Coordinates of C-alpha atoms in Angstrom, one line a residue:
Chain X
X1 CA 99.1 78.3 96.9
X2 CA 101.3 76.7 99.3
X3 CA 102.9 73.2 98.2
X4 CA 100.6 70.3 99.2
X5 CA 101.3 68.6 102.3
X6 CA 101.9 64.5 101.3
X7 CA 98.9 62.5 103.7
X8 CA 100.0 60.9 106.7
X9 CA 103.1 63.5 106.7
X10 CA 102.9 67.2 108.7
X11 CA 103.9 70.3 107.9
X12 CA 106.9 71.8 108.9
X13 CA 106.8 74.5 111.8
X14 CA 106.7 78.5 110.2
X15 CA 108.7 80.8 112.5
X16 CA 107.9 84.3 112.3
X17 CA 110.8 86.3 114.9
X18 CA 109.8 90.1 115.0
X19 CA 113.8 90.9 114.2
X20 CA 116.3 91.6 117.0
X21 CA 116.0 88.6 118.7
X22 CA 118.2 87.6 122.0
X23 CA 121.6 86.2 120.6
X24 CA 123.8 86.3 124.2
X25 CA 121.2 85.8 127.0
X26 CA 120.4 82.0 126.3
X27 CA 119.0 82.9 122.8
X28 CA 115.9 81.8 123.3
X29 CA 113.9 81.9 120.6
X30 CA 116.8 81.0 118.3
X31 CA 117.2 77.9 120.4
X32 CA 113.5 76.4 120.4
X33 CA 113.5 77.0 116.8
X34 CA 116.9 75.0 116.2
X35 CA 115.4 71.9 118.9
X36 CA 112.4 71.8 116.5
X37 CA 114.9 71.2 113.7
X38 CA 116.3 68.2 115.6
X39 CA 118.6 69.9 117.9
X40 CA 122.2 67.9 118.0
X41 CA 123.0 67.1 114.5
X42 CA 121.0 69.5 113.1
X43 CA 121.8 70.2 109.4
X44 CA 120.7 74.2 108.8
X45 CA 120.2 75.8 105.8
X46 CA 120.8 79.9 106.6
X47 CA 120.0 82.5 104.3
X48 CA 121.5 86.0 104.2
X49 CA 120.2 86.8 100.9
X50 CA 118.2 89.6 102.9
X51 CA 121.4 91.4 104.4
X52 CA 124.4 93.3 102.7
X53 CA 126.0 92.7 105.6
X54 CA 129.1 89.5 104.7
X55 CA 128.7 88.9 108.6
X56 CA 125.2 88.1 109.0
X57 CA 125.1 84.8 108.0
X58 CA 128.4 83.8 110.1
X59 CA 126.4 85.1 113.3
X60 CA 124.0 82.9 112.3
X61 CA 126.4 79.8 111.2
X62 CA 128.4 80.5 114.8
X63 CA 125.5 80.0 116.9
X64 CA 123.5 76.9 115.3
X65 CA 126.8 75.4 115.2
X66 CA 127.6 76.2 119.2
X67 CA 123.9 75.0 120.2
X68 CA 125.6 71.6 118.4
X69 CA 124.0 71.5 114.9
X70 CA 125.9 68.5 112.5
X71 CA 126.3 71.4 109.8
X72 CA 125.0 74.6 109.3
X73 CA 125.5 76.1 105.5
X74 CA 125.2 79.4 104.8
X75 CA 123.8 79.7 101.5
X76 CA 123.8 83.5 100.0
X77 CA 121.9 84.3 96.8
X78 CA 123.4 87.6 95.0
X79 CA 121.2 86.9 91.3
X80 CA 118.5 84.9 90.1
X81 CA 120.9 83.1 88.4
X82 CA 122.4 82.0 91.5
X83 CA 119.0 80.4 93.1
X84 CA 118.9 77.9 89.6
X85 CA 122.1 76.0 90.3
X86 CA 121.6 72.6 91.5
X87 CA 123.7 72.0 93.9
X88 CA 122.5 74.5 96.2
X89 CA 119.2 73.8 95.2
X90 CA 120.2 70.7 96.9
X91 CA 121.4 71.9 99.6
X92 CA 118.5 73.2 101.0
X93 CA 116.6 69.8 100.4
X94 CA 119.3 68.4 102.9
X95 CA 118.6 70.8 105.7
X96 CA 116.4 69.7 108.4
X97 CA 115.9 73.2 109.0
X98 CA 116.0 76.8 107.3
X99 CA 116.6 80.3 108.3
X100 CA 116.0 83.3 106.5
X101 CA 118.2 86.5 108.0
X102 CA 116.9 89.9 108.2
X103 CA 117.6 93.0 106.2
X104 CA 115.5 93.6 102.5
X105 CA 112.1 91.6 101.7
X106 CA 112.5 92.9 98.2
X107 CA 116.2 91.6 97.8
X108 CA 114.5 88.4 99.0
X109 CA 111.1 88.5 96.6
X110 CA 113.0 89.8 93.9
X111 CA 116.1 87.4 93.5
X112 CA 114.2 84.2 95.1
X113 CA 110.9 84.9 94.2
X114 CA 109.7 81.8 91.5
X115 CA 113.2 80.2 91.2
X116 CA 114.1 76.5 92.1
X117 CA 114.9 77.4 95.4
X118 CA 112.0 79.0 96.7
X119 CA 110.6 76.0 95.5
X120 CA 112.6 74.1 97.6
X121 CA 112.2 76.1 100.5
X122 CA 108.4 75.3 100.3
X123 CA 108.5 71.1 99.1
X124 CA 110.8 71.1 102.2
X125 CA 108.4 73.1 104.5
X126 CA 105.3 71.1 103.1
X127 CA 107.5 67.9 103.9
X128 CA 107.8 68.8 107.5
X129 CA 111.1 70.8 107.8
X130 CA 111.1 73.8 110.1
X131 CA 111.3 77.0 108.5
X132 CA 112.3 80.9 110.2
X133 CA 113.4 84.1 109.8
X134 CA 113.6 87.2 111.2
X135 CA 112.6 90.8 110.3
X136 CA 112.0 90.3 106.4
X137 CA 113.1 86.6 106.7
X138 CA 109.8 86.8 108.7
X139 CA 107.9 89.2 106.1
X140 CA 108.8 86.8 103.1
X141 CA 107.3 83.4 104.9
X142 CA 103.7 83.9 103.8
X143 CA 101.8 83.9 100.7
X144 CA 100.9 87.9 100.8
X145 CA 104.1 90.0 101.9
X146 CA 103.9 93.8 103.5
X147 CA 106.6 95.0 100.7
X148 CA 105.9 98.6 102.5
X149 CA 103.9 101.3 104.0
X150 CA 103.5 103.3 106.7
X151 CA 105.0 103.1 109.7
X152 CA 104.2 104.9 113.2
X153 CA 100.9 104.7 112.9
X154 CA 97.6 102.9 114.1
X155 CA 95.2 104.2 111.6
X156 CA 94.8 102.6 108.4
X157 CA 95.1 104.7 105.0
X158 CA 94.0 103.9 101.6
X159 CA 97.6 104.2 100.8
X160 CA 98.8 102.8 104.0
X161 CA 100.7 99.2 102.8
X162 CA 102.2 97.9 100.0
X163 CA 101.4 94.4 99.2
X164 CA 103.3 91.4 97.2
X165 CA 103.9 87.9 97.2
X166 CA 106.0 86.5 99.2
X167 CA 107.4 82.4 99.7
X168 CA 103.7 81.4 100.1
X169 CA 104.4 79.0 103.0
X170 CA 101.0 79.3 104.1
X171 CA 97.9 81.9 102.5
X172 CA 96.6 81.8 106.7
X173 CA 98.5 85.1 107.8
X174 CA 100.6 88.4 106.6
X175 CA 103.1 89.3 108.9
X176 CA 104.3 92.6 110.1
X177 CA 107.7 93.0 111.9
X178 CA 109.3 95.2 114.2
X179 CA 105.5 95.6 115.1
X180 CA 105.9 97.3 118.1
X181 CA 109.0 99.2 118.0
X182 CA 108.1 100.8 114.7
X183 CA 104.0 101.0 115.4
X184 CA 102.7 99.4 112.2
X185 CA 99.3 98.5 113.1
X186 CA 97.9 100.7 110.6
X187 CA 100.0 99.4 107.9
X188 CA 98.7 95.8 109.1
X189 CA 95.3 97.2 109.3
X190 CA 95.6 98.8 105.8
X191 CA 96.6 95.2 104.4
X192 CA 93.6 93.7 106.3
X193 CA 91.2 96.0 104.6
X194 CA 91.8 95.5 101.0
X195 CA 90.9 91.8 101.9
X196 CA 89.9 90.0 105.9
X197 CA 91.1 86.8 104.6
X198 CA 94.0 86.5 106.0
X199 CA 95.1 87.0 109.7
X200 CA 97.4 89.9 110.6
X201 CA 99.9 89.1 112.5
X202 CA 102.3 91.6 114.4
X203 CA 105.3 90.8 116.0
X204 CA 107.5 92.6 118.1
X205 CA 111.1 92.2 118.0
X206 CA 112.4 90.2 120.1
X207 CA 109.3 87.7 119.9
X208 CA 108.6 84.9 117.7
X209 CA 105.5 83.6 116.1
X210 CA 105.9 79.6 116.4
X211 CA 103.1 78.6 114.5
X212 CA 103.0 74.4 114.3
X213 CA 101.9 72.0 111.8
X214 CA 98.3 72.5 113.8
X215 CA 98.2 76.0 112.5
X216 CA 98.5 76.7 116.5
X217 CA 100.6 80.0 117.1
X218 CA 102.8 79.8 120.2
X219 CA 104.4 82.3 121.5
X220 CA 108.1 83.2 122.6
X221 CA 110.3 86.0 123.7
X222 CA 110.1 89.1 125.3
X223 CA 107.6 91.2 123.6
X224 CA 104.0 90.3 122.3
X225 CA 102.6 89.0 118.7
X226 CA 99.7 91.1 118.1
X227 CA 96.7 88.9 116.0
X228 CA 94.7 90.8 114.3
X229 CA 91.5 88.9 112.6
X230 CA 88.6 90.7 110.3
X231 CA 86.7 87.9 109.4
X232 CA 83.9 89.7 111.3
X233 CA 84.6 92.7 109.8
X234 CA 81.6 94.4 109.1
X235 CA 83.1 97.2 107.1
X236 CA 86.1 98.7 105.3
X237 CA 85.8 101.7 103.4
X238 CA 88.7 101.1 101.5
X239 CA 87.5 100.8 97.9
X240 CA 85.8 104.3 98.3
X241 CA 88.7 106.1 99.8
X242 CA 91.9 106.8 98.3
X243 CA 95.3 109.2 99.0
X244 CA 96.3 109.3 102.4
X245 CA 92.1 109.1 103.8
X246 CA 91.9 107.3 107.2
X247 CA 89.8 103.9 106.2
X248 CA 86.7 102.6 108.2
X249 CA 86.9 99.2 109.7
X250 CA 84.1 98.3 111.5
X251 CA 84.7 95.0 113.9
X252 CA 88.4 94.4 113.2
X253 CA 89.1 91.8 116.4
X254 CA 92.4 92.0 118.2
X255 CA 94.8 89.9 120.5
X256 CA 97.9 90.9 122.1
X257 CA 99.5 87.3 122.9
X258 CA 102.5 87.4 125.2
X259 CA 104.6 84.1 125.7
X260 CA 102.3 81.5 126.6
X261 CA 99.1 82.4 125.0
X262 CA 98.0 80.8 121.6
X263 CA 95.9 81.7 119.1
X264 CA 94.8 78.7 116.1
X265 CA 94.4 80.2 112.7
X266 CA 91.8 77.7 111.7
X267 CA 89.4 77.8 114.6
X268 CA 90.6 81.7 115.1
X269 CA 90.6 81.2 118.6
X270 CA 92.9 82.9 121.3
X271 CA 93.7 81.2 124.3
X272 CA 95.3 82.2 127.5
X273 CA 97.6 79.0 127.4
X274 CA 100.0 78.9 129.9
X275 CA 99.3 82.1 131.4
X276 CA 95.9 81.0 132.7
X277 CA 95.3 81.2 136.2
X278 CA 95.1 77.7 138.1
X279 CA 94.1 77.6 141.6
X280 CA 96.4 75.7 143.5
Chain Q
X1 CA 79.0 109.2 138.8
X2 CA 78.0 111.7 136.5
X3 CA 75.2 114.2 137.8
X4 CA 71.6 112.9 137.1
X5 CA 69.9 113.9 134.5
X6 CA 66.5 114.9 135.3
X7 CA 63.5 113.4 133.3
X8 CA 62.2 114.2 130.3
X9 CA 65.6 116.3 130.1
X10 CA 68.7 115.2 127.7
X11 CA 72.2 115.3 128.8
X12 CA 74.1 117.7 126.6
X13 CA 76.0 116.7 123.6
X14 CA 80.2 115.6 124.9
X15 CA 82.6 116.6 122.4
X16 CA 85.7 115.7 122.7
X17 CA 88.7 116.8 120.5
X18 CA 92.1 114.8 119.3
X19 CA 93.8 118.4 119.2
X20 CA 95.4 120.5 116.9
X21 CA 91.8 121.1 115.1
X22 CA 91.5 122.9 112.1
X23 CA 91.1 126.8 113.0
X24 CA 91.8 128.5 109.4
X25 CA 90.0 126.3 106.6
X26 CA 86.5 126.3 108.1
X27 CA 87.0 124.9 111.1
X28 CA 84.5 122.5 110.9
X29 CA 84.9 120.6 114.3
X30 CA 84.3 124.2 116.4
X31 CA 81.4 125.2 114.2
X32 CA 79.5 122.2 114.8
X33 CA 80.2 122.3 118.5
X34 CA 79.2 126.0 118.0
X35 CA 76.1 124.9 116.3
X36 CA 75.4 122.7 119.1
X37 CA 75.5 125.3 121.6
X38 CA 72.4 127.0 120.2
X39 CA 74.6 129.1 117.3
X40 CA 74.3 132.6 116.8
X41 CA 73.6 134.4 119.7
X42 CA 75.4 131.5 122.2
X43 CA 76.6 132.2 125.5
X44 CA 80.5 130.3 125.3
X45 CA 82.7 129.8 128.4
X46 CA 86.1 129.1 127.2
X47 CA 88.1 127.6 130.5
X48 CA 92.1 127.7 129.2
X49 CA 93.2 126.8 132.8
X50 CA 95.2 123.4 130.7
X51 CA 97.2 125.9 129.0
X52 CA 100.3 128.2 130.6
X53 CA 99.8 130.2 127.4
X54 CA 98.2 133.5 127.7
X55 CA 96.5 133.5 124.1
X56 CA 94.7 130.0 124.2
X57 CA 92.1 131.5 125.6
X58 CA 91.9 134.9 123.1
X59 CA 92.2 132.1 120.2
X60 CA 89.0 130.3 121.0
X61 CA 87.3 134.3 122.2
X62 CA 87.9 135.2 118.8
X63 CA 86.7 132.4 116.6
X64 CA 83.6 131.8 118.7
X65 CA 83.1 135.5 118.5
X66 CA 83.4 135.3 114.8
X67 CA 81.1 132.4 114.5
X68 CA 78.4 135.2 115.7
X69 CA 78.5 134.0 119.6
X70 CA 76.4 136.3 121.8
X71 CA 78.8 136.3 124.4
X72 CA 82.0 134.9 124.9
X73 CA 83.4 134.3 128.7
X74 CA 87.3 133.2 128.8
X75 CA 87.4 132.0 132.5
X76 CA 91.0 131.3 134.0
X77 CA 91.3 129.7 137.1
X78 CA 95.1 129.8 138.3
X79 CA 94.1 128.3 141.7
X80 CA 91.7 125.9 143.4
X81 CA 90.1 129.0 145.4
X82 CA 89.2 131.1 142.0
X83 CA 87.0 127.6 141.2
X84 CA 85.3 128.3 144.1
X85 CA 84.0 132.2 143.2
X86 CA 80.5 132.6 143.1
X87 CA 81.1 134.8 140.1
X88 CA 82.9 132.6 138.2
X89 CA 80.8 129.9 138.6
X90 CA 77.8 131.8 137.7
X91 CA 79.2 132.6 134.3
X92 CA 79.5 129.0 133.9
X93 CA 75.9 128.4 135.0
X94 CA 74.7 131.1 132.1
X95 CA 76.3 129.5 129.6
X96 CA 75.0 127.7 126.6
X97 CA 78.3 125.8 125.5
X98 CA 81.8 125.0 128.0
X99 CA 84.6 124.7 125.8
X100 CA 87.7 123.1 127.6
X101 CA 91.4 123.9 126.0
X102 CA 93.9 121.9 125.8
X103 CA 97.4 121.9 127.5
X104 CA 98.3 119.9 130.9
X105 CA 95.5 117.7 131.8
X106 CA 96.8 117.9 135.5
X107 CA 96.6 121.4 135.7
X108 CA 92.8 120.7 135.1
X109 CA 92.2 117.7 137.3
X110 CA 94.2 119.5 140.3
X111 CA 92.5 122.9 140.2
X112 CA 89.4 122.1 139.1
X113 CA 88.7 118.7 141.0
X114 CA 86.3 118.3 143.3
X115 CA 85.7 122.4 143.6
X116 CA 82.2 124.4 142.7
X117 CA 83.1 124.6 138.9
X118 CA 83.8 121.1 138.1
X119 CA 80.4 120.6 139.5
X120 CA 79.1 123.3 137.6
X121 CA 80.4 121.8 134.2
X122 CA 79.1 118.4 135.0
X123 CA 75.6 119.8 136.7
X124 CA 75.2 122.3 133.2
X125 CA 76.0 119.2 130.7
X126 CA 73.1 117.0 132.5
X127 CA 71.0 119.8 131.9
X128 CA 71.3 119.6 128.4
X129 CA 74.3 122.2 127.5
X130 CA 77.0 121.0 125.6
X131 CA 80.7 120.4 127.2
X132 CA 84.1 120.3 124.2
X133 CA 87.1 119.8 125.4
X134 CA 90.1 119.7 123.1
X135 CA 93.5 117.4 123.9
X136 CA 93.9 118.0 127.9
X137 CA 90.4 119.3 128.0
X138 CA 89.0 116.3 126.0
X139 CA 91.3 113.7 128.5
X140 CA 89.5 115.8 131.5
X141 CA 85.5 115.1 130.6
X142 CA 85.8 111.3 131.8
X143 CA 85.2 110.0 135.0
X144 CA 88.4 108.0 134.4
X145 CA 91.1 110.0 132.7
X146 CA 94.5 109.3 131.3
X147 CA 97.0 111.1 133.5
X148 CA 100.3 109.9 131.6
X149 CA 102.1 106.8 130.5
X150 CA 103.5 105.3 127.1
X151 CA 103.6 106.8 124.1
X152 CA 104.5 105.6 120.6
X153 CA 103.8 102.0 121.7
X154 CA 101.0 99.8 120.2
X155 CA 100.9 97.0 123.1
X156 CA 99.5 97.1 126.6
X157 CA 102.1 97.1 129.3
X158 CA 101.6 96.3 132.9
X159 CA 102.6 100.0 133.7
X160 CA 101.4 101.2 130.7
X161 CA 99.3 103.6 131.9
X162 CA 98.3 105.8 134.9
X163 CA 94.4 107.0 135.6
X164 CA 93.6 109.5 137.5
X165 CA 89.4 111.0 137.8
X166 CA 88.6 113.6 135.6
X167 CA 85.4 115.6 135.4
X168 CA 83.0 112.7 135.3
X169 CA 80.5 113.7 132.6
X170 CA 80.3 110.0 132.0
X171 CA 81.8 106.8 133.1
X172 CA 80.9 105.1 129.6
X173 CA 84.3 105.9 127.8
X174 CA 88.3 106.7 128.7
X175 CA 89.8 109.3 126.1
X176 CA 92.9 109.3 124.5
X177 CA 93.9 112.3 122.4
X178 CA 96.5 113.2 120.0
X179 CA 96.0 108.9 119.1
X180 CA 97.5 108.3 115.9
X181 CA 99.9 111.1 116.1
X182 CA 101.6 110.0 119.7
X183 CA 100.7 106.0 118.8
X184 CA 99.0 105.5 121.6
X185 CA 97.1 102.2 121.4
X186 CA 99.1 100.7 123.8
X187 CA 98.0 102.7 126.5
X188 CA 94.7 102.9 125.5
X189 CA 94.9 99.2 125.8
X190 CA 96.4 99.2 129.2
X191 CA 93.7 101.4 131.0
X192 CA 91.2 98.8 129.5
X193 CA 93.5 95.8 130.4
X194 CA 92.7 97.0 134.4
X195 CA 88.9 97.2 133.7
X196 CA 86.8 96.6 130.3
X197 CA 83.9 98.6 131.4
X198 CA 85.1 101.8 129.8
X199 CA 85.2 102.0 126.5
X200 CA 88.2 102.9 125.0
X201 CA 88.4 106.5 122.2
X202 CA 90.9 107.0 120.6
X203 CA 90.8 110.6 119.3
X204 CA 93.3 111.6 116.2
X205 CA 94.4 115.3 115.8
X206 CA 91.7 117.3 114.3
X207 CA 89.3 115.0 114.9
X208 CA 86.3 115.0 117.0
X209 CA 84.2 112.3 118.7
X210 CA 80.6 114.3 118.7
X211 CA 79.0 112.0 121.2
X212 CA 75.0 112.5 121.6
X213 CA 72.6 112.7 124.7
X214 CA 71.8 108.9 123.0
X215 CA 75.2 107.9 123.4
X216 CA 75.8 107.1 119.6
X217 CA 79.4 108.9 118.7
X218 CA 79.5 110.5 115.6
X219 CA 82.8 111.2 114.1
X220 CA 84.0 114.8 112.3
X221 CA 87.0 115.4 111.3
X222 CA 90.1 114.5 108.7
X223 CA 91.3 111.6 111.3
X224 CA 89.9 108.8 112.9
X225 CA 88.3 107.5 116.0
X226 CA 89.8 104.5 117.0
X227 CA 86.7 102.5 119.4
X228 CA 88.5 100.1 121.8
X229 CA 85.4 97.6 123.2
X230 CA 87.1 94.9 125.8
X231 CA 83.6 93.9 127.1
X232 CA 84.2 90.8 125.5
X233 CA 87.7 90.4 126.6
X234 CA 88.6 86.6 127.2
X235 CA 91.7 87.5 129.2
X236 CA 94.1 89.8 130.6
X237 CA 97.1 89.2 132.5
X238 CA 97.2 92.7 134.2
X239 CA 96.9 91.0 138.0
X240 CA 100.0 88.9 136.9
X241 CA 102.3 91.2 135.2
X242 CA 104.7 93.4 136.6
X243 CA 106.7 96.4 135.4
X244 CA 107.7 96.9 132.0
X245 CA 106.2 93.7 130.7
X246 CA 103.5 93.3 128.2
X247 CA 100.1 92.1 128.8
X248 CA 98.4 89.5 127.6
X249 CA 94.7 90.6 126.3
X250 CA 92.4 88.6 124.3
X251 CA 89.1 89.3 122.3
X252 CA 89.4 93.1 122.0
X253 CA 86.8 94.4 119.2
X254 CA 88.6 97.4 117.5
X255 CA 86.4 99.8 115.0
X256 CA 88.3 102.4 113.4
X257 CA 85.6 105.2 112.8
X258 CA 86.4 107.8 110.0
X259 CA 83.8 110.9 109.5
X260 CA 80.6 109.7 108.8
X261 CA 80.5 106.2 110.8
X262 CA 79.0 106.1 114.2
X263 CA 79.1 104.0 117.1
X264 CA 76.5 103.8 120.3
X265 CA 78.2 103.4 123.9
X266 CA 74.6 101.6 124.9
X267 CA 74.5 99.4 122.3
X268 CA 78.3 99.1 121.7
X269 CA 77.1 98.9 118.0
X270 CA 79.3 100.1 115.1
X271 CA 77.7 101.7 112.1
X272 CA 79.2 102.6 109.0
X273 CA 76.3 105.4 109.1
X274 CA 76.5 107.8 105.9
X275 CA 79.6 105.8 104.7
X276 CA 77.9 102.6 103.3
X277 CA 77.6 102.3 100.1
X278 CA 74.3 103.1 98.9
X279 CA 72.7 101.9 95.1
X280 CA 72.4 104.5 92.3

């Protein structure tokens, strides 16, 4: 369950970003997320732990730090051992804002996952701190993670998706990444049809999820977040198939939201936002 | 507008095919369309005119011929003026099941449009005989076909898609074949995103949507049928969208139909049909 959020206080913004995100045309998406972590002064927490890559998280730490952040720390995980130390535990209860870089989920559930600081990560959150990531700093944000599956695909299989739990920001959604560019509807799908509790949501890289303290999802970028919502599902065959079978869904509602448009996970409405038509 | 089916006749039965349907293990998909066309003893015309290859049409000769048809008619047409052959079209006229190949849906649409066969095929199927079509020649039976456009891409763009008219047996549903394979949801999408009134099939590879002169579509096959219903579609932003950009659509109703399920074009009622659990 995610951490309770204190009355009178909100919760902090979750920030889905499909991967691949704009970094040298204005930066967009990057740049709303760091103004809802204060903007000028800023103190970001970023996390590599996803990436083997030494450079990711100086990308990350150059450009909070030229959109004017006070401090950004880039705070890299390499054991469990690593996320029980104190002081960086405290480090992330400083921030007033925390990204999570792309690159593994499972490097991130597996050497985070039930530690201090993915505790921190979600006392901060419930607290009212903005937290993102991108590509599996997206997957990791909710309560039920796509650890794998299939990809190129819009049918969902009994085998299609493998599930596990994630930082468990929020139960609400599952995310799916890349969604677009590597056609994972049916692994989204597949997810949806063990259980239509949650919402799928699919976002295409380039594009971010902005989802505020309202459970309202905004979006941004260039591409589209793809909700996909079975409350009113009226079947799934998926506890009588197995293998690789197709599964059934029967009434599996979908929105493609493009930035503008909003969708509320509590009301599980879709709006056209921004992008309706006024007559002038 | 589809011919008019005289009273107290039925249309006949629309079959169309994802492609690449089983042809060695029992080829199930043909021998229910050959059941359909009256079984042993059926007259077939086999049109290959999709294909440049000169054995599509032996292929389908020789299976249908196996299956115990009385007669089997491959019927070529290499230009506009062999459609118009009294000859040829009275083969069609005789027959008790059209079967449509697959190949380049243009070479269908620009030979056959609009000439003496085309309104044979759609003058025989309101009579009551049954018209398959696999790939191309399942894209063709449409009054509104998909000429070309995205592939591998699971959201609508504003130039997504390109329509052309096809043979018209029915303006209820746009066909897309080869769905899962070529990840074609986003084009599906598209064509819907100009107009909800179609509804939107999806056909997987060796698949088959068996579509009755009651409208209900009954799937056969190992794939899916992926049912695309925008009649309740909130919003699209297809007038204000421009080249490659996606669109904005809200409220589509997705059913993903395996064997077994059904769904009625009339109705626009999804059934799990012989899938639903039943009590032992």
């Amino acid at each position: 369950m995610p951490s309770k959020t204190p009355e009178g206080e909100a919760r902090g913004w979750i920030v889905p970003i499909g991967g691949a995100e704009d970094k040298d045309n204005g930066a967009k998406i990057l740049r709303r997320f760091f103004e809802l972590c204060g903007g000028k002064g800023a103190g970001i927490a970023v996390i590599p732990t996803a990436s083997r890559l030494n450079e990711t998280g100086d990308r990350y730490e150059q450009l909070f730090s030229e959109m004017g952040a006070g401090s950004v720390t880039v705070l890299d995980f390499d054991t469990r051992r690593d996320a029980h130390e104190r002081n960086r535990v405290a480090r992330i209860e400083q921030a007033s804002g925390i990204f999570i870089t792309g690159g593994n989920q499972l490097r991130l559930s597996t050497i985070l996952g039930g530690t201090p600081v993915a505790q921190a990560i979600r006392t901060c959150n419930a607290h009212g701190v903005p937290v993102g990531g991108t590509s599996a700093g997206a997957g990791i944000l909710s309560e039920h993670m796509i650890a794998g599956g299939d990809s190129d695909t819009s049918t969902p299989h009994a085998d299609g998706v493998r599930l596990a739990p994630g930082l468990g920001l929020t139960n609400r959604f599952v995310i799916d990444q890349h969604f677009r560019q590597r056609d994972r509807l049916g692994r989204l799908l597949s997810a949806l049809a063990y259980n239509p509790f949650a919402i799928g949501l699919g976002v295409d890289e380039d594009t971010a999820a902005f989802i505020g303290p309202d459970n309202t999802v905004e979006v941004e970028g260039s591409g589209a977040v793809t909700v996909v919502d079975a409350e009113g599902l009226q079947y799934s065959s998926m506890a009588q198939v197995g293998g690789h079978s197709p599964v059934c869904m029967l009434g599996v509602q979908v929105h493609i939201l493009t930035a503008g448009a909003t969708f509320n996970l509590d009301t599980r409405k879709a709006s056209a936002g921004s992008l309706a038509p006024t007559k002038n």
